[in-house]
C-alpha cells in the first residue's frame, strides 16, 4: 500500500509551493516508508510515498511510459499485470512494477482502459502532451482516495494531506473515473448487481469455491514476507485455509518458505484467540497470538482516529485492535497481509440478516452494504494497517468473485433454520468437503462474530465506560446544537466525534463520514425490519437480540433455534460427501 498526492493546475509554481507539496506528502509517509518520489510538469505535481511489495528494488514511483510523456502515481496492486503486458508487445517496460502497466494501457487505449484492471487501486495519471489528467479508484473502494478543491485540484490517499489547503473535499467514489477533459466524474464499474435487480441463477457451490480459490491465489503475488489476519471466524479461516493449501505453488514460497504465517489479536481469553489458535493448529501455520488490554486500546484512540479519519462508532471499535496488531506485525518484518473483509456484505452474514423479510429485501441490503464498504470495512482494513506500513488484501472483494456471488438467487442466501441454513450458508457449504476438509466442521459453522466483539466482549463495554466518564448527560442533551450534522446519539459516539473534530475541524471533513441509525452494522433501511431495534441501536453483533448466543440481554419471545442438518438434498448441491452439520 502506498500514499499518493497530486496537485493539478497549481496557481503558484514557486519553490515555496513545491516545498509545501513535499511537506504534505510526508503526512502520508506511514503508508509508504520505503521511498518518496515527486514529478513536476509546469503547474502539475505528482507525489508518491512507496510501500514496496512487488519489485522492491526498481519499482519506485511516479511511473512513466517510454518517453515520459505519461506520468502516473498509483496506490495499489494490479493482479493481472502479466496478462495485460502480453497485450502491449510494442511497449517497453522500464521496471518490474505491476503498476507500470497503467501508463502503457492509457497510451494504447485512452481513458477506457480502467475496467481492464484486476486489482485494488487509486491513481492519478497526467498526460503531458496536452496537460490533461485522469484519476480513478477501484471497483469497491479498497484503496482510499479523496478529491479536493482550493486554488488547485487535489487528490490524496488520505484526507489529512489536503484538509488544510482545500476549502472543499470529498471521498472519491469507488468505481469512478474523473477526467479533466470533461471536468466530471463518471462510473466505469457497472456490474449487473449494481442495479439491485433480483438475480435468479441457481446456486453452484463448486463454481463459488473455484472463484474464491482463484481470488486468494492471485493475491499471493508478493516479493516480500506476508501473512493472513486470522480471527478464527469463517471468513479469515477460509482465506488462511486456501492460502496455506496453495502457497507452495507460488513464487513467494520459493523466497520466503512454504509455511503460512497467521496473526490474531484479542484480550486474553477472547473468543477470537481460542478459535484462531485451533484453526492455525489445524492448518499447521506459524501462528502469532497477540494481546492487548482495554487501557492500551483506549490510549490509542486519538491516534487511531487520526489515521482512519472517521468518527463512525463501529469502525473505531474494530480499527483499534487492528491498528495495534498491525504495529506488531510490522515489527516482525511482514509488509502484506490477507484479510477476510467483504464476505458479510456479499452473503448477508451480519446477524441482523436473520430478520430479512424476503429475498428481495435481503438482496437489496447486500447491494447497499457492498456499495458502502469503502466508508466502513475497506476504510478500516486499509488505514488501520497502512498506519504502520502494512498492506491488506481482501480476496472476497475480487471483481470476478463478487459477480458470481451476487448472481446467485438470494433465496439460497436467506437464513432458513428449518433447512439448517445459518448466515453465509452458501459459502460454508461450498467449502464443506468431507474428502479433503478445508476447516474443522465447527469452525466452518461457527456463528458470526463481529471483529470488535470477537477480540473480547469487555472491549466494547470498556469503551462505553470510558466515554461515560468524559461525556456528561448535559453534554448529550445539547449534542444537536454542538453537532447539528450527524448528531451523535450515544456518549461513545459523542466522545469519538470530539476527537475527530479536533483533528479535522473543517465541515467538509465531517461530511465524509456516513450517518444514520444502525443496529448490528445494518443500513438505516434494514432497521425497519424489526420494530424493537429502534430501542437498541448499537452496531455490535450482540445487539441482534434473540440471534447471537452472547446477546446483551435476554429478550422474551422466541429463543434462537437450533441448527439442524439439511434433510432435503434437492435443496443443496453436494460437494464430495458434504453434509451440513449442527453447529458445535
PDB file of C-alpha atoms in Angstrom, residues 231-521:
ATOM      1  CA  UNK A 231      -9.662 -14.195  13.762  1.00  0.00           C
ATOM      2  CA  UNK A 232     -10.879 -17.783  13.847  1.00  0.00           C
ATOM      3  CA  UNK A 233     -14.172 -16.808  12.229  1.00  0.00           C
ATOM      4  CA  UNK A 234     -15.373 -18.239   8.956  1.00  0.00           C
ATOM      5  CA  UNK A 235     -14.079 -15.595   6.560  1.00  0.00           C
ATOM      6  CA  UNK A 236     -10.481 -15.232   7.733  1.00  0.00           C
ATOM      7  CA  UNK A 237     -10.256 -19.004   8.312  1.00  0.00           C
ATOM      8  CA  UNK A 238     -11.252 -19.704   4.706  1.00  0.00           C
ATOM      9  CA  UNK A 239      -8.671 -17.208   3.464  1.00  0.00           C
ATOM     10  CA  UNK A 240      -5.984 -18.866   5.587  1.00  0.00           C
ATOM     11  CA  UNK A 241      -7.045 -22.366   4.539  1.00  0.00           C
ATOM     12  CA  UNK A 242      -6.919 -21.620   0.812  1.00  0.00           C
ATOM     13  CA  UNK A 243      -3.677 -19.625   1.120  1.00  0.00           C
ATOM     14  CA  UNK A 244      -1.937 -22.422   3.025  1.00  0.00           C
ATOM     15  CA  UNK A 245      -3.216 -25.031   0.549  1.00  0.00           C
ATOM     16  CA  UNK A 246      -1.769 -23.245  -2.497  1.00  0.00           C
ATOM     17  CA  UNK A 247       1.194 -21.368  -1.034  1.00  0.00           C
ATOM     18  CA  UNK A 248       3.773 -23.959  -2.045  1.00  0.00           C
ATOM     19  CA  UNK A 249       2.984 -23.378  -5.731  1.00  0.00           C
ATOM     20  CA  UNK A 250       3.724 -19.630  -5.625  1.00  0.00           C
ATOM     21  CA  UNK A 251       6.848 -17.601  -6.272  1.00  0.00           C
ATOM     22  CA  UNK A 252       6.588 -16.259  -2.731  1.00  0.00           C
ATOM     23  CA  UNK A 253       7.105 -19.747  -1.267  1.00  0.00           C
ATOM     24  CA  UNK A 254      10.475 -20.119  -3.006  1.00  0.00           C
ATOM     25  CA  UNK A 255      11.577 -16.829  -1.484  1.00  0.00           C
ATOM     26  CA  UNK A 256      10.070 -16.935   1.998  1.00  0.00           C
ATOM     27  CA  UNK A 257       9.191 -20.574   2.684  1.00  0.00           C
ATOM     28  CA  UNK A 258       6.000 -22.574   2.263  1.00  0.00           C
ATOM     29  CA  UNK A 259       4.617 -22.233   5.795  1.00  0.00           C
ATOM     30  CA  UNK A 260       1.966 -19.572   6.151  1.00  0.00           C
ATOM     31  CA  UNK A 261       2.174 -17.022   8.970  1.00  0.00           C
ATOM     32  CA  UNK A 262      -1.097 -16.136  10.686  1.00  0.00           C
ATOM     33  CA  UNK A 263      -1.869 -13.323  13.150  1.00  0.00           C
ATOM     34  CA  UNK A 264      -4.626 -12.803  15.694  1.00  0.00           C
ATOM     35  CA  UNK A 265      -5.189 -10.191  18.384  1.00  0.00           C
ATOM     36  CA  UNK A 266      -7.541 -10.044  21.345  1.00  0.00           C
ATOM     37  CA  UNK A 267      -7.970  -9.503  25.035  1.00  0.00           C
ATOM     38  CA  UNK A 268      -6.710 -12.525  26.950  1.00  0.00           C
ATOM     39  CA  UNK A 269      -9.349 -15.233  26.893  1.00  0.00           C
ATOM     40  CA  UNK A 270     -11.285 -13.682  23.984  1.00  0.00           C
ATOM     41  CA  UNK A 271     -13.386 -15.825  21.594  1.00  0.00           C
ATOM     42  CA  UNK A 272     -11.196 -14.999  18.598  1.00  0.00           C
ATOM     43  CA  UNK A 273      -7.909 -16.056  20.205  1.00  0.00           C
ATOM     44  CA  UNK A 274      -9.240 -19.500  21.083  1.00  0.00           C
ATOM     45  CA  UNK A 275     -10.797 -20.114  17.672  1.00  0.00           C
ATOM     46  CA  UNK A 276      -7.794 -18.733  15.744  1.00  0.00           C
ATOM     47  CA  UNK A 277      -5.380 -20.986  17.642  1.00  0.00           C
ATOM     48  CA  UNK A 278      -7.484 -24.009  16.762  1.00  0.00           C
ATOM     49  CA  UNK A 279      -7.587 -23.064  13.062  1.00  0.00           C
ATOM     50  CA  UNK A 280      -3.850 -22.339  12.992  1.00  0.00           C
ATOM     51  CA  UNK A 281      -3.087 -25.718  14.564  1.00  0.00           C
ATOM     52  CA  UNK A 282      -5.366 -27.423  12.052  1.00  0.00           C
ATOM     53  CA  UNK A 283      -3.684 -25.669   9.106  1.00  0.00           C
ATOM     54  CA  UNK A 284      -0.199 -26.004  10.643  1.00  0.00           C
ATOM     55  CA  UNK A 285       0.619 -22.321  10.211  1.00  0.00           C
ATOM     56  CA  UNK A 286       3.248 -20.299  12.047  1.00  0.00           C
ATOM     57  CA  UNK A 287       0.790 -18.576  14.358  1.00  0.00           C
ATOM     58  CA  UNK A 288       1.328 -15.310  16.205  1.00  0.00           C
ATOM     59  CA  UNK A 289      -1.111 -14.667  19.047  1.00  0.00           C
ATOM     60  CA  UNK A 290      -1.064 -11.007  20.084  1.00  0.00           C
ATOM     61  CA  UNK A 291      -2.693  -9.470  23.143  1.00  0.00           C
ATOM     62  CA  UNK A 292      -3.823  -6.007  24.149  1.00  0.00           C
ATOM     63  CA  UNK A 293      -5.601  -4.551  27.150  1.00  0.00           C
ATOM     64  CA  UNK A 294      -8.658  -2.327  27.220  1.00  0.00           C
ATOM     65  CA  UNK A 295      -6.497   0.505  28.546  1.00  0.00           C
ATOM     66  CA  UNK A 296      -3.962   0.120  25.734  1.00  0.00           C
ATOM     67  CA  UNK A 297      -6.817   0.374  23.248  1.00  0.00           C
ATOM     68  CA  UNK A 298      -8.256   3.448  24.927  1.00  0.00           C
ATOM     69  CA  UNK A 299      -4.835   5.106  24.998  1.00  0.00           C
ATOM     70  CA  UNK A 300      -4.539   4.612  21.224  1.00  0.00           C
ATOM     71  CA  UNK A 301      -7.962   6.070  20.316  1.00  0.00           C
ATOM     72  CA  UNK A 302      -6.827   9.539  19.264  1.00  0.00           C
ATOM     73  CA  UNK A 303      -4.054   8.145  17.084  1.00  0.00           C
ATOM     74  CA  UNK A 304      -6.475   5.627  15.583  1.00  0.00           C
ATOM     75  CA  UNK A 305      -8.995   8.341  14.669  1.00  0.00           C
ATOM     76  CA  UNK A 306      -6.202  10.442  13.149  1.00  0.00           C
ATOM     77  CA  UNK A 307      -5.238   7.550  10.873  1.00  0.00           C
ATOM     78  CA  UNK A 308      -8.623   6.130   9.926  1.00  0.00           C
ATOM     79  CA  UNK A 309     -10.243   9.579   9.530  1.00  0.00           C
ATOM     80  CA  UNK A 310     -13.740   8.754  10.740  1.00  0.00           C
ATOM     81  CA  UNK A 311     -15.940   9.113  13.823  1.00  0.00           C
ATOM     82  CA  UNK A 312     -18.107   6.094  12.988  1.00  0.00           C
ATOM     83  CA  UNK A 313     -18.502   4.032  16.161  1.00  0.00           C
ATOM     84  CA  UNK A 314     -18.360   0.590  14.552  1.00  0.00           C
ATOM     85  CA  UNK A 315     -15.259   1.444  12.574  1.00  0.00           C
ATOM     86  CA  UNK A 316     -13.363   2.849  15.550  1.00  0.00           C
ATOM     87  CA  UNK A 317     -14.242  -0.125  17.748  1.00  0.00           C
ATOM     88  CA  UNK A 318     -12.817  -2.553  15.183  1.00  0.00           C
ATOM     89  CA  UNK A 319      -9.966  -0.365  13.918  1.00  0.00           C
ATOM     90  CA  UNK A 320      -8.263  -0.028  17.292  1.00  0.00           C
ATOM     91  CA  UNK A 321      -7.258  -3.696  17.791  1.00  0.00           C
ATOM     92  CA  UNK A 322      -6.400  -3.926  14.083  1.00  0.00           C
ATOM     93  CA  UNK A 323      -4.207  -0.818  14.414  1.00  0.00           C
ATOM     94  CA  UNK A 324      -2.383  -2.300  17.421  1.00  0.00           C
ATOM     95  CA  UNK A 325      -1.979  -5.662  15.672  1.00  0.00           C
ATOM     96  CA  UNK A 326      -0.545  -4.046  12.530  1.00  0.00           C
ATOM     97  CA  UNK A 327       2.202  -2.394  14.540  1.00  0.00           C
ATOM     98  CA  UNK A 328       3.298  -5.748  15.932  1.00  0.00           C
ATOM     99  CA  UNK A 329       3.036  -7.384  12.519  1.00  0.00           C
ATOM    100  CA  UNK A 330       5.348  -4.767  11.015  1.00  0.00           C
ATOM    101  CA  UNK A 331       7.843  -5.348  13.834  1.00  0.00           C
ATOM    102  CA  UNK A 332       8.134  -8.952  12.602  1.00  0.00           C
ATOM    103  CA  UNK A 333       9.166  -7.787   9.124  1.00  0.00           C
ATOM    104  CA  UNK A 334       5.843  -8.568   7.441  1.00  0.00           C
ATOM    105  CA  UNK A 335       4.598  -5.997   4.920  1.00  0.00           C
ATOM    106  CA  UNK A 336       1.472  -7.583   3.435  1.00  0.00           C
ATOM    107  CA  UNK A 337      -1.481  -9.486   4.899  1.00  0.00           C
ATOM    108  CA  UNK A 338      -4.622 -11.117   3.543  1.00  0.00           C
ATOM    109  CA  UNK A 339      -7.861 -10.341   5.344  1.00  0.00           C
ATOM    110  CA  UNK A 340     -11.488 -11.504   5.250  1.00  0.00           C
ATOM    111  CA  UNK A 341     -13.445  -8.270   4.728  1.00  0.00           C
ATOM    112  CA  UNK A 342     -16.438  -8.280   2.386  1.00  0.00           C
ATOM    113  CA  UNK A 343     -17.962 -11.691   2.954  1.00  0.00           C
ATOM    114  CA  UNK A 344     -20.679 -10.468   5.331  1.00  0.00           C
ATOM    115  CA  UNK A 345     -21.815  -7.846   2.853  1.00  0.00           C
ATOM    116  CA  UNK A 346     -21.891 -10.229  -0.109  1.00  0.00           C
ATOM    117  CA  UNK A 347     -23.574 -13.152   1.646  1.00  0.00           C
ATOM    118  CA  UNK A 348     -25.701 -11.369   4.248  1.00  0.00           C
ATOM    119  CA  UNK A 349     -23.542 -12.586   7.113  1.00  0.00           C
ATOM    120  CA  UNK A 350     -24.375  -9.987   9.738  1.00  0.00           C
ATOM    121  CA  UNK A 351     -26.758 -11.375  12.325  1.00  0.00           C
ATOM    122  CA  UNK A 352     -29.447  -8.810  11.583  1.00  0.00           C
ATOM    123  CA  UNK A 353     -29.977 -10.567   8.234  1.00  0.00           C
ATOM    124  CA  UNK A 354     -31.872 -13.203  10.235  1.00  0.00           C
ATOM    125  CA  UNK A 355     -34.719 -10.666  10.245  1.00  0.00           C
ATOM    126  CA  UNK A 356     -34.812 -10.078   6.469  1.00  0.00           C
ATOM    127  CA  UNK A 357     -38.494 -10.464   5.499  1.00  0.00           C
ATOM    128  CA  UNK A 358     -37.961 -11.796   1.969  1.00  0.00           C
ATOM    129  CA  UNK A 359     -35.293 -12.396  -0.643  1.00  0.00           C
ATOM    130  CA  UNK A 360     -35.856  -9.038  -2.331  1.00  0.00           C
ATOM    131  CA  UNK A 361     -35.119  -7.104   0.866  1.00  0.00           C
ATOM    132  CA  UNK A 362     -32.207  -9.452   1.605  1.00  0.00           C
ATOM    133  CA  UNK A 363     -30.582  -8.905  -1.796  1.00  0.00           C
ATOM    134  CA  UNK A 364     -31.117  -5.147  -1.839  1.00  0.00           C
ATOM    135  CA  UNK A 365     -29.491  -4.881   1.579  1.00  0.00           C
ATOM    136  CA  UNK A 366     -26.419  -6.820   0.400  1.00  0.00           C
ATOM    137  CA  UNK A 367     -26.160  -4.422  -2.562  1.00  0.00           C
ATOM    138  CA  UNK A 368     -26.395  -1.408  -0.263  1.00  0.00           C
ATOM    139  CA  UNK A 369     -23.759  -2.887   2.038  1.00  0.00           C
ATOM    140  CA  UNK A 370     -21.280  -3.553  -0.782  1.00  0.00           C
ATOM    141  CA  UNK A 371     -21.744  -0.035  -2.164  1.00  0.00           C
ATOM    142  CA  UNK A 372     -20.942   1.408   1.282  1.00  0.00           C
ATOM    143  CA  UNK A 373     -17.918  -0.796   2.043  1.00  0.00           C
ATOM    144  CA  UNK A 374     -15.476   1.974   1.165  1.00  0.00           C
ATOM    145  CA  UNK A 375     -16.837   4.027   4.070  1.00  0.00           C
ATOM    146  CA  UNK A 376     -16.589   1.237   6.637  1.00  0.00           C
ATOM    147  CA  UNK A 377     -14.684  -2.062   6.462  1.00  0.00           C
ATOM    148  CA  UNK A 378     -12.483  -1.173   3.481  1.00  0.00           C
ATOM    149  CA  UNK A 379     -11.561   2.110   5.127  1.00  0.00           C
ATOM    150  CA  UNK A 380     -10.771   0.325   8.409  1.00  0.00           C
ATOM    151  CA  UNK A 381      -8.734  -2.507   6.897  1.00  0.00           C
ATOM    152  CA  UNK A 382      -6.720  -0.196   4.665  1.00  0.00           C
ATOM    153  CA  UNK A 383      -5.981   2.663   7.028  1.00  0.00           C
ATOM    154  CA  UNK A 384      -5.505   0.668  10.235  1.00  0.00           C
ATOM    155  CA  UNK A 385      -2.827  -1.448   8.548  1.00  0.00           C
ATOM    156  CA  UNK A 386      -1.336   1.343   6.425  1.00  0.00           C
ATOM    157  CA  UNK A 387      -0.750   3.367   9.586  1.00  0.00           C
ATOM    158  CA  UNK A 388       2.244   1.076  10.125  1.00  0.00           C
ATOM    159  CA  UNK A 389       3.253   0.443   6.511  1.00  0.00           C
ATOM    160  CA  UNK A 390       1.385  -2.848   6.098  1.00  0.00           C
ATOM    161  CA  UNK A 391      -0.790  -3.646   3.078  1.00  0.00           C
ATOM    162  CA  UNK A 392      -4.109  -5.506   3.470  1.00  0.00           C
ATOM    163  CA  UNK A 393      -5.506  -7.518   0.555  1.00  0.00           C
ATOM    164  CA  UNK A 394      -9.116  -8.715   0.538  1.00  0.00           C
ATOM    165  CA  UNK A 395      -9.919 -11.802  -1.594  1.00  0.00           C
ATOM    166  CA  UNK A 396     -13.686 -11.645  -1.008  1.00  0.00           C
ATOM    167  CA  UNK A 397     -13.772  -8.319  -2.877  1.00  0.00           C
ATOM    168  CA  UNK A 398     -12.380  -9.683  -6.106  1.00  0.00           C
ATOM    169  CA  UNK A 399     -14.458  -8.388  -9.041  1.00  0.00           C
ATOM    170  CA  UNK A 400     -14.969 -11.805 -10.642  1.00  0.00           C
ATOM    171  CA  UNK A 401     -15.845 -13.449  -7.339  1.00  0.00           C
ATOM    172  CA  UNK A 402     -18.380 -10.742  -6.500  1.00  0.00           C
ATOM    173  CA  UNK A 403     -20.006 -11.142  -9.914  1.00  0.00           C
ATOM    174  CA  UNK A 404     -20.535 -14.860  -9.308  1.00  0.00           C
ATOM    175  CA  UNK A 405     -21.617 -14.489  -5.676  1.00  0.00           C
ATOM    176  CA  UNK A 406     -24.050 -11.652  -6.359  1.00  0.00           C
ATOM    177  CA  UNK A 407     -25.606 -13.507  -9.304  1.00  0.00           C
ATOM    178  CA  UNK A 408     -26.889 -16.292  -7.026  1.00  0.00           C
ATOM    179  CA  UNK A 409     -30.623 -16.315  -6.447  1.00  0.00           C
ATOM    180  CA  UNK A 410     -30.825 -14.703  -2.980  1.00  0.00           C
ATOM    181  CA  UNK A 411     -33.251 -17.409  -1.862  1.00  0.00           C
ATOM    182  CA  UNK A 412     -30.139 -19.564  -1.353  1.00  0.00           C
ATOM    183  CA  UNK A 413     -28.531 -16.925   0.890  1.00  0.00           C
ATOM    184  CA  UNK A 414     -31.557 -16.498   3.152  1.00  0.00           C
ATOM    185  CA  UNK A 415     -31.250 -17.801   6.713  1.00  0.00           C
ATOM    186  CA  UNK A 416     -33.533 -20.858   6.888  1.00  0.00           C
ATOM    187  CA  UNK A 417     -33.392 -22.525  10.269  1.00  0.00           C
ATOM    188  CA  UNK A 418     -35.866 -25.153   9.131  1.00  0.00           C
ATOM    189  CA  UNK A 419     -33.387 -26.227   6.428  1.00  0.00           C
ATOM    190  CA  UNK A 420     -30.271 -25.868   8.556  1.00  0.00           C
ATOM    191  CA  UNK A 421     -29.102 -22.753   6.754  1.00  0.00           C
ATOM    192  CA  UNK A 422     -27.380 -20.296   9.063  1.00  0.00           C
ATOM    193  CA  UNK A 423     -25.892 -16.992   7.935  1.00  0.00           C
ATOM    194  CA  UNK A 424     -23.454 -17.349   4.983  1.00  0.00           C
ATOM    195  CA  UNK A 425     -24.556 -20.929   4.416  1.00  0.00           C
ATOM    196  CA  UNK A 426     -23.748 -20.798   0.682  1.00  0.00           C
ATOM    197  CA  UNK A 427     -20.034 -20.150   1.257  1.00  0.00           C
ATOM    198  CA  UNK A 428     -19.850 -22.504   4.252  1.00  0.00           C
ATOM    199  CA  UNK A 429     -21.386 -25.311   2.213  1.00  0.00           C
ATOM    200  CA  UNK A 430     -19.102 -24.594  -0.755  1.00  0.00           C
ATOM    201  CA  UNK A 431     -16.086 -25.446   1.415  1.00  0.00           C
ATOM    202  CA  UNK A 432     -17.699 -28.331   3.313  1.00  0.00           C
ATOM    203  CA  UNK A 433     -15.606 -31.088   1.729  1.00  0.00           C
ATOM    204  CA  UNK A 434     -15.598 -34.424   3.576  1.00  0.00           C
ATOM    205  CA  UNK A 435     -12.826 -35.938   1.453  1.00  0.00           C
ATOM    206  CA  UNK A 436     -10.341 -33.098   1.826  1.00  0.00           C
ATOM    207  CA  UNK A 437     -11.619 -30.749   4.555  1.00  0.00           C
ATOM    208  CA  UNK A 438     -10.658 -27.107   4.471  1.00  0.00           C
ATOM    209  CA  UNK A 439     -11.562 -26.475   8.122  1.00  0.00           C
ATOM    210  CA  UNK A 440     -12.873 -28.288  11.202  1.00  0.00           C
ATOM    211  CA  UNK A 441     -16.637 -28.607  10.949  1.00  0.00           C
ATOM    212  CA  UNK A 442     -17.443 -26.492  13.997  1.00  0.00           C
ATOM    213  CA  UNK A 443     -15.201 -23.671  12.734  1.00  0.00           C
ATOM    214  CA  UNK A 444     -16.795 -23.845   9.299  1.00  0.00           C
ATOM    215  CA  UNK A 445     -20.166 -23.371  11.011  1.00  0.00           C
ATOM    216  CA  UNK A 446     -19.066 -21.027  13.810  1.00  0.00           C
ATOM    217  CA  UNK A 447     -21.588 -18.256  14.492  1.00  0.00           C
ATOM    218  CA  UNK A 448     -20.783 -14.818  13.176  1.00  0.00           C
ATOM    219  CA  UNK A 449     -18.699 -12.599  15.472  1.00  0.00           C
ATOM    220  CA  UNK A 450     -18.023  -9.002  14.521  1.00  0.00           C
ATOM    221  CA  UNK A 451     -14.340  -8.217  14.953  1.00  0.00           C
ATOM    222  CA  UNK A 452     -14.930  -5.672  17.720  1.00  0.00           C
ATOM    223  CA  UNK A 453     -16.935  -8.321  19.623  1.00  0.00           C
ATOM    224  CA  UNK A 454     -14.639 -11.247  18.932  1.00  0.00           C
ATOM    225  CA  UNK A 455     -11.483  -9.614  20.295  1.00  0.00           C
ATOM    226  CA  UNK A 456     -13.223  -9.698  23.704  1.00  0.00           C
ATOM    227  CA  UNK A 457     -16.680  -8.586  24.808  1.00  0.00           C
ATOM    228  CA  UNK A 458     -15.217  -6.388  27.548  1.00  0.00           C
ATOM    229  CA  UNK A 459     -13.560  -4.262  24.845  1.00  0.00           C
ATOM    230  CA  UNK A 460     -16.818  -2.608  23.809  1.00  0.00           C
ATOM    231  CA  UNK A 461     -18.009  -2.388  27.406  1.00  0.00           C
ATOM    232  CA  UNK A 462     -14.719  -0.712  28.338  1.00  0.00           C
ATOM    233  CA  UNK A 463     -15.098   1.835  25.549  1.00  0.00           C
ATOM    234  CA  UNK A 464     -18.613   2.704  26.688  1.00  0.00           C
ATOM    235  CA  UNK A 465     -17.485   3.112  30.295  1.00  0.00           C
ATOM    236  CA  UNK A 466     -14.570   5.332  29.246  1.00  0.00           C
ATOM    237  CA  UNK A 467     -16.832   7.540  27.126  1.00  0.00           C
ATOM    238  CA  UNK A 468     -19.310   7.877  30.006  1.00  0.00           C
ATOM    239  CA  UNK A 469     -16.545   9.288  32.173  1.00  0.00           C
ATOM    240  CA  UNK A 470     -15.844  12.057  29.636  1.00  0.00           C
ATOM    241  CA  UNK A 471     -19.306  12.871  28.314  1.00  0.00           C
ATOM    242  CA  UNK A 472     -21.959  14.061  30.763  1.00  0.00           C
ATOM    243  CA  UNK A 473     -25.728  13.796  30.467  1.00  0.00           C
ATOM    244  CA  UNK A 474     -25.981  17.552  29.934  1.00  0.00           C
ATOM    245  CA  UNK A 475     -23.475  17.341  27.064  1.00  0.00           C
ATOM    246  CA  UNK A 476     -25.690  14.741  25.419  1.00  0.00           C
ATOM    247  CA  UNK A 477     -28.753  16.955  25.874  1.00  0.00           C
ATOM    248  CA  UNK A 478     -27.007  19.683  23.882  1.00  0.00           C
ATOM    249  CA  UNK A 479     -25.467  17.363  21.299  1.00  0.00           C
ATOM    250  CA  UNK A 480     -27.752  18.547  18.497  1.00  0.00           C
ATOM    251  CA  UNK A 481     -26.565  22.125  18.999  1.00  0.00           C
ATOM    252  CA  UNK A 482     -22.864  21.237  19.198  1.00  0.00           C
ATOM    253  CA  UNK A 483     -23.031  18.724  16.325  1.00  0.00           C
ATOM    254  CA  UNK A 484     -26.095  19.563  14.194  1.00  0.00           C
ATOM    255  CA  UNK A 485     -24.851  17.363  11.341  1.00  0.00           C
ATOM    256  CA  UNK A 486     -24.815  13.607  12.072  1.00  0.00           C
ATOM    257  CA  UNK A 487     -25.644  14.296  15.723  1.00  0.00           C
ATOM    258  CA  UNK A 488     -24.180  11.552  17.961  1.00  0.00           C
ATOM    259  CA  UNK A 489     -26.836   9.579  19.826  1.00  0.00           C
ATOM    260  CA  UNK A 490     -24.575   7.881  22.395  1.00  0.00           C
ATOM    261  CA  UNK A 491     -21.827   9.050  24.721  1.00  0.00           C
ATOM    262  CA  UNK A 492     -19.368   6.818  22.919  1.00  0.00           C
ATOM    263  CA  UNK A 493     -20.269   8.442  19.594  1.00  0.00           C
ATOM    264  CA  UNK A 494     -20.026  11.915  21.142  1.00  0.00           C
ATOM    265  CA  UNK A 495     -16.575  11.149  22.540  1.00  0.00           C
ATOM    266  CA  UNK A 496     -15.218   9.982  19.160  1.00  0.00           C
ATOM    267  CA  UNK A 497     -16.763  12.977  17.447  1.00  0.00           C
ATOM    268  CA  UNK A 498     -14.962  15.458  19.713  1.00  0.00           C
ATOM    269  CA  UNK A 499     -11.612  13.823  18.912  1.00  0.00           C
ATOM    270  CA  UNK A 500     -12.358  13.832  15.185  1.00  0.00           C
ATOM    271  CA  UNK A 501     -13.432  17.492  15.162  1.00  0.00           C
ATOM    272  CA  UNK A 502     -10.231  18.470  16.945  1.00  0.00           C
ATOM    273  CA  UNK A 503      -8.121  16.681  14.322  1.00  0.00           C
ATOM    274  CA  UNK A 504     -10.236  17.608  11.275  1.00  0.00           C
ATOM    275  CA  UNK A 505     -12.188  20.787  12.050  1.00  0.00           C
ATOM    276  CA  UNK A 506     -13.472  21.692   8.580  1.00  0.00           C
ATOM    277  CA  UNK A 507     -17.124  20.992   7.693  1.00  0.00           C
ATOM    278  CA  UNK A 508     -16.007  19.083   4.605  1.00  0.00           C
ATOM    279  CA  UNK A 509     -14.188  16.581   6.825  1.00  0.00           C
ATOM    280  CA  UNK A 510     -17.221  15.621   8.891  1.00  0.00           C
ATOM    281  CA  UNK A 511     -19.261  15.256   5.691  1.00  0.00           C
ATOM    282  CA  UNK A 512     -17.030  12.411   4.516  1.00  0.00           C
ATOM    283  CA  UNK A 513     -18.378  10.239   7.359  1.00  0.00           C
ATOM    284  CA  UNK A 514     -21.730   8.461   6.897  1.00  0.00           C
ATOM    285  CA  UNK A 515     -24.505   8.622   9.466  1.00  0.00           C
ATOM    286  CA  UNK A 516     -27.982   7.316  10.192  1.00  0.00           C
ATOM    287  CA  UNK A 517     -29.497   4.713  12.511  1.00  0.00           C
ATOM    288  CA  UNK A 518     -27.962   1.245  12.581  1.00  0.00           C
ATOM    289  CA  UNK A 519     -28.198  -1.956  14.564  1.00  0.00           C
ATOM    290  CA  UNK A 520     -25.555  -4.684  14.372  1.00  0.00           C
ATOM    291  CA  UNK A 521     -23.987  -2.936  11.326  1.00  0.00           C
TER     292      UNK A 521
END
